[in-house]
Amino acid sequence: NKSQDSGIAEMEELPVPHNIKISNITCDSFKISWDMDSKSKDRITHYFIDLNKKENKNSNKFKHKDVPTKLVAKAVPLPMTVRGHWFLSPRTEYTVAVQTASKQVDGDYVVSEWSEIIEFCTADYSKVHLTQLLEKAEVIAGRMLKLSVFYRNQHKEYFDYVREHHGNAMPPSVKDNSGSHGSPISGKLEGTFFSCNTEFNTGKPPQDSPYGRYRFEVAAEKLFNPNTNLYFGDFYCMYTAYHYVILVIAPVGSPGDEFCKQRLPQLNIKDNKFLTCDEEDGVMVYHHAQDVILEVIYTDPVDLSLGTVAEITGHQLMSLSTANAKKDPSCKTCNISVGR
């Protein structure tokens, strides 16, 4: 019997998947379907699916046709959801290829040839995932301290450039890739970073900064008030004991507001664990969380005439810089149980 003597003959009889379609992509799952000839279709018992990060796509080429792939799935109706079999990373390019297989009496598999290799990219964290991060951040935020200003440290050349080339208004720039790999604001949201943390003993901004010896200070109410919305953007650490929370302040109805409304959990500006704005006796009063370092992104241009620029007296602590910082994927405090 030729089929018993030659796995190749069997392999040729099994239909090869083609026209592969990937859909319903999330940060840690996707649906896959494909077409195949009806010939010997009823003999298919399993699908072999090989998934690799794009840079390793040559690993699809096995030396032996019967080497089991990373996922052996029972032949279920298509499309099939792939979830949890790998630690899929968000916002990552992958390649995928498929074989059909027939399980034999002795437990071995006879397989088709590999399909073509398809490329796709996983998605950002959804609001559901960000809400999980938000809940973890709330646990460690600590008590609230008063603040009166937002501030931004840069080199003198930066402020000179803003005055000369941008009509005195700090232009929003695209957020870098620091923080969680799945954050939907990285590389997409435009804004200007501000700090608002204060020193516990003075109630004022610290005199040290990793970002330059010149500081723009602006009264909190100029940027954060009932005409702005507040969003939670990220929660991360960089292999350190302290944690960072990214918040976004967006003027109501602005392009930044519309961007965030679709992607980020919105916070009540009067009642949240990180940064609040409330009125007491006709005066706006502001508080920030003590036990996390807040990074605040303001989504509209900010004119330097709204505040003051002055040199700080402290040190430039480069070790505190978060520019393109990589999140610690092993930290139990600030990671959630989806792809890193």
Short mmCIF file of C-alpha atoms in Angstrom, two decimals:
data_model
loop_
_atom_site.label_atom_id
_atom_site.label_comp_id
_atom_site.label_asym_id
_atom_site.label_seq_id
_atom_site.Cartn_x
_atom_site.Cartn_y
_atom_site.Cartn_z
CA ASN A 1 0.00 0.00 0.00
CA LYS A 2 1.69 3.16 -1.17
CA SER A 3 0.07 5.35 1.48
CA GLN A 4 1.61 3.20 4.21
CA ASP A 5 5.05 3.18 2.62
CA SER A 6 5.28 6.87 1.83
CA GLY A 7 4.31 9.79 4.02
CA ILE A 8 4.88 11.96 0.96
CA ALA A 9 2.02 10.33 -0.87
CA GLU A 10 -0.24 10.98 2.10
CA MET A 11 1.03 14.53 2.39
CA GLU A 12 0.13 15.24 -1.20
CA GLU A 13 -3.40 14.03 -0.60
CA LEU A 14 -4.10 16.47 2.23
CA PRO A 15 -5.24 19.92 1.05
CA VAL A 16 -2.81 22.78 1.57
CA PRO A 17 -4.36 25.87 3.22
CA HIS A 18 -4.38 28.95 1.01
CA ASN A 19 -5.85 32.44 1.01
CA ILE A 20 -5.20 32.78 4.75
CA LYS A 21 -7.15 35.54 6.47
CA ILE A 22 -6.37 37.06 9.89
CA SER A 23 -9.17 38.99 11.63
CA ASN A 24 -10.39 40.20 15.03
CA ILE A 25 -6.84 41.04 16.06
CA THR A 26 -6.33 42.13 19.69
CA CYS A 27 -3.13 42.61 21.68
CA ASP A 28 -3.08 38.90 22.60
CA SER A 29 -5.39 37.02 20.24
CA PHE A 30 -6.57 36.74 16.64
CA LYS A 31 -8.89 34.74 14.43
CA ILE A 32 -7.54 32.76 11.51
CA SER A 33 -9.29 31.18 8.54
CA TRP A 34 -8.29 29.88 5.11
CA ASP A 35 -9.55 28.13 2.02
CA MET A 36 -8.64 24.60 0.98
CA ASP A 37 -9.54 22.10 -1.69
CA SER A 38 -12.30 19.66 -0.84
CA LYS A 39 -10.08 16.71 -1.80
CA SER A 40 -9.38 14.57 1.29
CA LYS A 41 -10.86 17.33 3.45
CA ASP A 42 -12.75 14.79 5.53
CA ARG A 43 -9.45 13.18 6.59
CA ILE A 44 -8.20 16.30 8.31
CA THR A 45 -8.19 15.86 12.08
CA HIS A 46 -5.87 18.69 13.14
CA TYR A 47 -4.32 21.96 12.08
CA PHE A 48 -0.67 22.79 12.70
CA ILE A 49 -0.09 26.51 13.13
CA ASP A 50 3.38 28.02 13.25
CA LEU A 51 3.65 31.54 14.62
CA ASN A 52 6.85 33.56 14.83
CA LYS A 53 7.87 37.11 15.44
CA LYS A 54 8.55 38.59 12.04
CA GLU A 55 12.32 38.71 12.44
CA ASN A 56 12.37 34.92 12.87
CA LYS A 57 10.18 33.98 9.93
CA ASN A 58 12.72 31.49 8.53
CA SER A 59 11.96 29.22 11.48
CA ASN A 60 8.85 28.17 9.54
CA LYS A 61 11.14 25.98 7.43
CA PHE A 62 11.40 22.72 9.34
CA LYS A 63 14.12 20.22 8.45
CA HIS A 64 11.66 17.36 8.70
CA LYS A 65 8.03 17.47 7.64
CA ASP A 66 6.78 15.80 10.84
CA VAL A 67 8.41 18.11 13.38
CA PRO A 68 5.44 19.29 15.48
CA THR A 69 4.74 22.99 15.30
CA LYS A 70 4.07 25.37 18.15
CA LEU A 71 0.32 24.76 18.10
CA VAL A 72 -1.51 21.57 17.27
CA ALA A 73 -5.23 22.34 17.17
CA LYS A 74 -8.15 20.05 16.56
CA ALA A 75 -9.82 20.69 13.23
CA VAL A 76 -12.59 23.01 14.34
CA PRO A 77 -14.84 25.10 12.08
CA LEU A 78 -13.13 28.20 10.74
CA PRO A 79 -12.42 30.95 11.64
CA MET A 80 -10.55 29.64 14.66
CA THR A 81 -9.57 31.88 17.56
CA VAL A 82 -5.94 31.65 18.65
CA ARG A 83 -5.56 32.86 22.23
CA GLY A 84 -3.36 31.95 25.14
CA HIS A 85 -1.19 29.42 23.33
CA TRP A 86 1.62 31.94 23.15
CA PHE A 87 2.46 35.04 25.11
CA LEU A 88 1.57 37.26 22.20
CA SER A 89 3.03 40.73 22.58
CA PRO A 90 0.93 43.77 21.66
CA ARG A 91 1.92 45.96 18.72
CA THR A 92 4.28 43.29 17.35
CA GLU A 93 4.65 41.94 13.81
CA TYR A 94 4.23 38.19 13.41
CA THR A 95 4.31 35.62 10.63
CA VAL A 96 1.98 32.66 10.52
CA ALA A 97 1.80 29.52 8.36
CA VAL A 98 -0.59 26.57 8.48
CA GLN A 99 -0.60 22.84 7.68
CA THR A 100 -3.51 20.42 7.67
CA ALA A 101 -2.84 17.13 9.42
CA SER A 102 -4.32 13.68 9.83
CA LYS A 103 -3.64 11.80 13.05
CA GLN A 104 -2.84 8.14 12.46
CA VAL A 105 -3.69 5.13 14.59
CA ASP A 106 -0.12 4.97 15.91
CA GLY A 107 -0.34 8.59 17.09
CA ASP A 108 1.86 10.05 14.35
CA TYR A 109 0.62 12.80 12.08
CA VAL A 110 0.59 12.93 8.32
CA VAL A 111 0.70 16.55 7.20
CA SER A 112 0.19 18.70 4.14
CA GLU A 113 2.76 21.10 2.86
CA TRP A 114 2.99 24.46 4.60
CA SER A 115 0.76 27.25 3.40
CA GLU A 116 2.19 30.54 2.31
CA ILE A 117 3.52 32.74 5.13
CA ILE A 118 1.21 35.57 6.16
CA GLU A 119 2.28 38.66 8.13
CA PHE A 120 0.16 40.60 10.60
CA CYS A 121 0.60 42.94 13.55
CA THR A 122 -1.07 42.58 16.95
CA ALA A 123 -3.09 45.47 18.36
CA ASP A 124 -2.56 47.96 21.20
CA TYR A 125 -4.04 47.50 24.64
CA SER A 126 -7.79 48.02 24.58
CA LYS A 127 -9.67 50.12 27.15
CA VAL A 128 -10.33 46.88 29.04
CA HIS A 129 -6.60 46.20 29.39
CA LEU A 130 -5.87 49.82 30.32
CA THR A 131 -8.59 49.66 32.97
CA GLN A 132 -6.77 46.67 34.48
CA LEU A 133 -3.56 48.74 34.54
CA LEU A 134 -5.48 51.65 36.05
CA GLU A 135 -6.79 49.47 38.86
CA LYS A 136 -3.27 48.25 39.63
CA ALA A 137 -1.98 51.83 39.69
CA GLU A 138 -4.75 52.92 42.06
CA VAL A 139 -3.55 50.37 44.63
CA ILE A 140 -0.17 52.06 45.09
CA ALA A 141 -1.02 55.72 44.37
CA GLY A 142 -0.85 56.73 48.04
CA ARG A 143 -2.32 59.78 49.74
CA MET A 144 -2.89 63.03 47.92
CA LEU A 145 -0.68 66.11 48.29
CA LYS A 146 -1.47 69.67 47.23
CA LEU A 147 0.09 71.21 44.13
CA SER A 148 -0.15 74.61 42.51
CA VAL A 149 1.86 74.39 39.27
CA PHE A 150 2.70 72.16 36.33
CA TYR A 151 6.29 72.36 35.16
CA ARG A 152 8.43 71.28 32.23
CA ASN A 153 12.22 71.04 32.30
CA GLN A 154 14.29 71.47 29.15
CA HIS A 155 17.57 72.94 28.00
CA LYS A 156 17.80 76.67 27.39
CA GLU A 157 18.11 75.98 23.65
CA TYR A 158 14.66 74.38 23.62
CA PHE A 159 12.93 77.47 24.99
CA ASP A 160 14.94 79.73 22.67
CA TYR A 161 13.83 77.59 19.73
CA VAL A 162 10.16 77.77 20.81
CA ARG A 163 10.34 81.56 20.97
CA GLU A 164 12.09 81.94 17.61
CA HIS A 165 10.38 79.28 15.51
CA HIS A 166 7.00 78.54 17.11
CA GLY A 167 5.68 81.97 18.03
CA ASN A 168 6.32 81.39 21.76
CA ALA A 169 4.05 78.29 21.92
CA MET A 170 5.47 74.89 22.85
CA PRO A 171 4.27 72.61 20.04
CA PRO A 172 2.89 69.14 20.81
CA SER A 173 5.14 66.28 19.70
CA VAL A 174 4.45 62.57 19.23
CA LYS A 175 4.88 60.55 22.42
CA ASP A 176 7.90 58.24 22.40
CA ASN A 177 7.84 54.49 23.05
CA SER A 178 8.49 54.59 26.79
CA GLY A 179 6.23 52.65 29.11
CA SER A 180 4.01 49.67 28.33
CA HIS A 181 4.63 48.10 24.94
CA GLY A 182 0.88 47.95 24.29
CA SER A 183 0.09 51.55 25.20
CA PRO A 184 -2.14 53.06 22.48
CA ILE A 185 -0.64 56.53 22.98
CA SER A 186 2.99 55.59 22.18
CA GLY A 187 4.02 56.83 18.76
CA LYS A 188 0.51 58.20 18.16
CA LEU A 189 -0.68 60.82 20.66
CA GLU A 190 0.68 64.33 20.24
CA GLY A 191 1.22 66.42 23.34
CA THR A 192 3.67 68.16 25.64
CA PHE A 193 4.97 66.45 28.79
CA PHE A 194 4.62 68.18 32.15
CA SER A 195 5.39 67.14 35.69
CA CYS A 196 3.40 68.01 38.78
CA ASN A 197 4.94 66.06 41.65
CA THR A 198 5.99 68.09 44.67
CA GLU A 199 8.53 67.56 47.44
CA PHE A 200 6.86 66.28 50.57
CA ASN A 201 8.58 68.74 52.90
CA THR A 202 8.20 71.93 50.81
CA GLY A 203 5.06 71.38 48.73
CA LYS A 204 6.99 72.74 45.74
CA PRO A 205 8.49 71.11 42.63
CA PRO A 206 11.85 69.42 43.22
CA GLN A 207 14.93 71.36 42.14
CA ASP A 208 16.52 68.37 40.39
CA SER A 209 15.57 67.23 36.89
CA PRO A 210 16.84 64.81 34.22
CA TYR A 211 15.59 66.94 31.33
CA GLY A 212 17.50 70.21 31.52
CA ARG A 213 18.36 73.11 33.81
CA TYR A 214 15.58 75.43 32.65
CA ARG A 215 12.02 75.09 33.88
CA PHE A 216 8.73 76.40 32.57
CA GLU A 217 6.21 76.73 35.40
CA VAL A 218 2.52 77.41 34.82
CA ALA A 219 -0.33 77.74 37.31
CA ALA A 220 -2.26 74.47 37.44
CA GLU A 221 -5.59 76.08 36.53
CA LYS A 222 -4.19 77.28 33.19
CA LEU A 223 -3.92 73.68 31.96
CA PHE A 224 -6.29 71.68 34.16
CA ASN A 225 -9.81 72.91 34.82
CA PRO A 226 -13.49 71.99 34.21
CA ASN A 227 -12.96 72.72 30.50
CA THR A 228 -10.47 69.83 30.20
CA ASN A 229 -10.86 66.07 30.33
CA LEU A 230 -8.47 63.75 32.15
CA TYR A 231 -7.47 60.29 30.93
CA PHE A 232 -5.37 57.43 32.26
CA GLY A 233 -2.62 56.55 29.76
CA ASP A 234 -0.16 54.09 31.30
CA PHE A 235 1.43 52.58 34.41
CA TYR A 236 5.00 51.27 34.39
CA CYS A 237 8.38 51.01 36.06
CA MET A 238 11.93 50.70 34.72
CA TYR A 239 13.48 48.02 36.96
CA THR A 240 13.21 50.45 39.89
CA ALA A 241 11.26 50.65 43.13
CA TYR A 242 9.23 53.66 42.02
CA HIS A 243 6.46 53.65 39.44
CA TYR A 244 5.25 56.08 36.80
CA VAL A 245 1.68 56.93 35.83
CA ILE A 246 0.98 58.74 32.56
CA LEU A 247 -2.09 60.98 32.52
CA VAL A 248 -3.45 62.95 29.58
CA ILE A 249 -5.12 66.37 29.94
CA ALA A 250 -7.08 67.37 26.84
CA PRO A 251 -9.22 70.48 26.29
CA VAL A 252 -12.83 69.35 25.81
CA GLY A 253 -13.60 68.73 22.14
CA SER A 254 -9.99 69.10 20.97
CA PRO A 255 -8.37 66.57 18.59
CA GLY A 256 -6.44 65.16 21.55
CA ASP A 257 -9.69 64.74 23.47
CA GLU A 258 -11.30 62.85 20.59
CA PHE A 259 -8.23 60.60 20.27
CA CYS A 260 -8.26 59.74 23.99
CA LYS A 261 -12.01 59.29 24.26
CA GLN A 262 -11.83 56.34 21.89
CA ARG A 263 -8.79 54.66 23.46
CA LEU A 264 -8.24 55.58 27.12
CA PRO A 265 -10.20 55.27 30.37
CA GLN A 266 -11.51 58.70 31.37
CA LEU A 267 -11.08 59.88 34.97
CA ASN A 268 -13.36 62.11 37.03
CA ILE A 269 -11.30 65.30 37.45
CA LYS A 270 -12.73 65.84 40.95
CA ASP A 271 -12.44 62.28 42.19
CA ASN A 272 -9.61 59.94 41.18
CA LYS A 273 -6.46 58.51 42.78
CA PHE A 274 -3.87 60.48 40.79
CA LEU A 275 -4.64 64.12 39.98
CA THR A 276 -7.68 66.11 41.06
CA CYS A 277 -9.11 69.54 40.41
CA ASP A 278 -11.92 70.83 42.63
CA GLU A 279 -13.35 74.12 43.79
CA GLU A 280 -13.21 75.13 47.44
CA ASP A 281 -14.61 78.52 48.51
CA GLY A 282 -14.50 79.78 44.92
CA VAL A 283 -10.85 78.77 44.45
CA MET A 284 -9.55 75.83 42.39
CA VAL A 285 -7.60 73.38 44.54
CA TYR A 286 -5.29 70.69 43.11
CA HIS A 287 -3.93 67.43 44.51
CA HIS A 288 -1.58 64.73 43.18
CA ALA A 289 -0.77 61.17 44.29
CA GLN A 290 2.22 60.96 46.59
CA ASP A 291 3.55 57.49 45.82
CA VAL A 292 3.77 57.48 42.01
CA ILE A 293 5.64 59.79 39.64
CA LEU A 294 3.08 61.48 37.41
CA GLU A 295 3.87 62.29 33.80
CA VAL A 296 1.18 64.57 32.41
CA ILE A 297 0.66 65.03 28.67
CA TYR A 298 -1.16 68.20 27.62
CA THR A 299 -2.50 67.80 24.09
CA ASP A 300 -2.70 71.44 22.88
CA PRO A 301 0.13 73.95 22.30
CA VAL A 302 1.11 75.87 25.46
CA ASP A 303 2.23 79.51 25.17
CA LEU A 304 5.22 80.43 27.28
CA SER A 305 3.47 83.68 28.22
CA LEU A 306 1.11 81.60 30.42
CA GLY A 307 3.95 80.97 32.87
CA THR A 308 7.60 81.65 33.60
CA VAL A 309 10.94 80.17 32.50
CA ALA A 310 13.81 80.15 35.00
CA GLU A 311 16.97 78.17 35.74
CA ILE A 312 16.74 75.56 38.47
CA THR A 313 19.33 75.28 41.23
CA GLY A 314 19.46 71.47 41.51
CA HIS A 315 21.21 68.71 39.61
CA GLN A 316 20.46 67.18 36.25
CA LEU A 317 19.80 63.57 37.21
CA MET A 318 19.98 61.72 33.90
CA SER A 319 19.26 58.38 35.57
CA LEU A 320 15.66 59.52 36.10
CA SER A 321 15.00 60.11 32.41
CA THR A 322 12.12 58.12 30.94
CA ALA A 323 12.89 58.82 27.27
CA ASN A 324 12.06 55.61 25.37
CA ALA A 325 12.36 53.73 28.66
CA LYS A 326 11.65 50.00 28.59
CA LYS A 327 9.07 48.68 31.02
CA ASP A 328 10.12 45.90 33.37
CA PRO A 329 8.06 42.92 32.09
CA SER A 330 8.62 40.93 35.29
CA CYS A 331 7.21 43.47 37.74
CA LYS A 332 4.08 42.07 39.38
CA THR A 333 2.93 45.53 40.45
CA CYS A 334 2.53 47.12 37.01
CA ASN A 335 1.97 44.27 34.53
CA ILE A 336 -1.29 42.66 33.52
CA SER A 337 -1.85 39.09 32.38
CA VAL A 338 -1.77 39.71 28.65
CA GLY A 339 1.12 40.02 26.22
CA ARG A 340 3.88 42.31 27.43
#
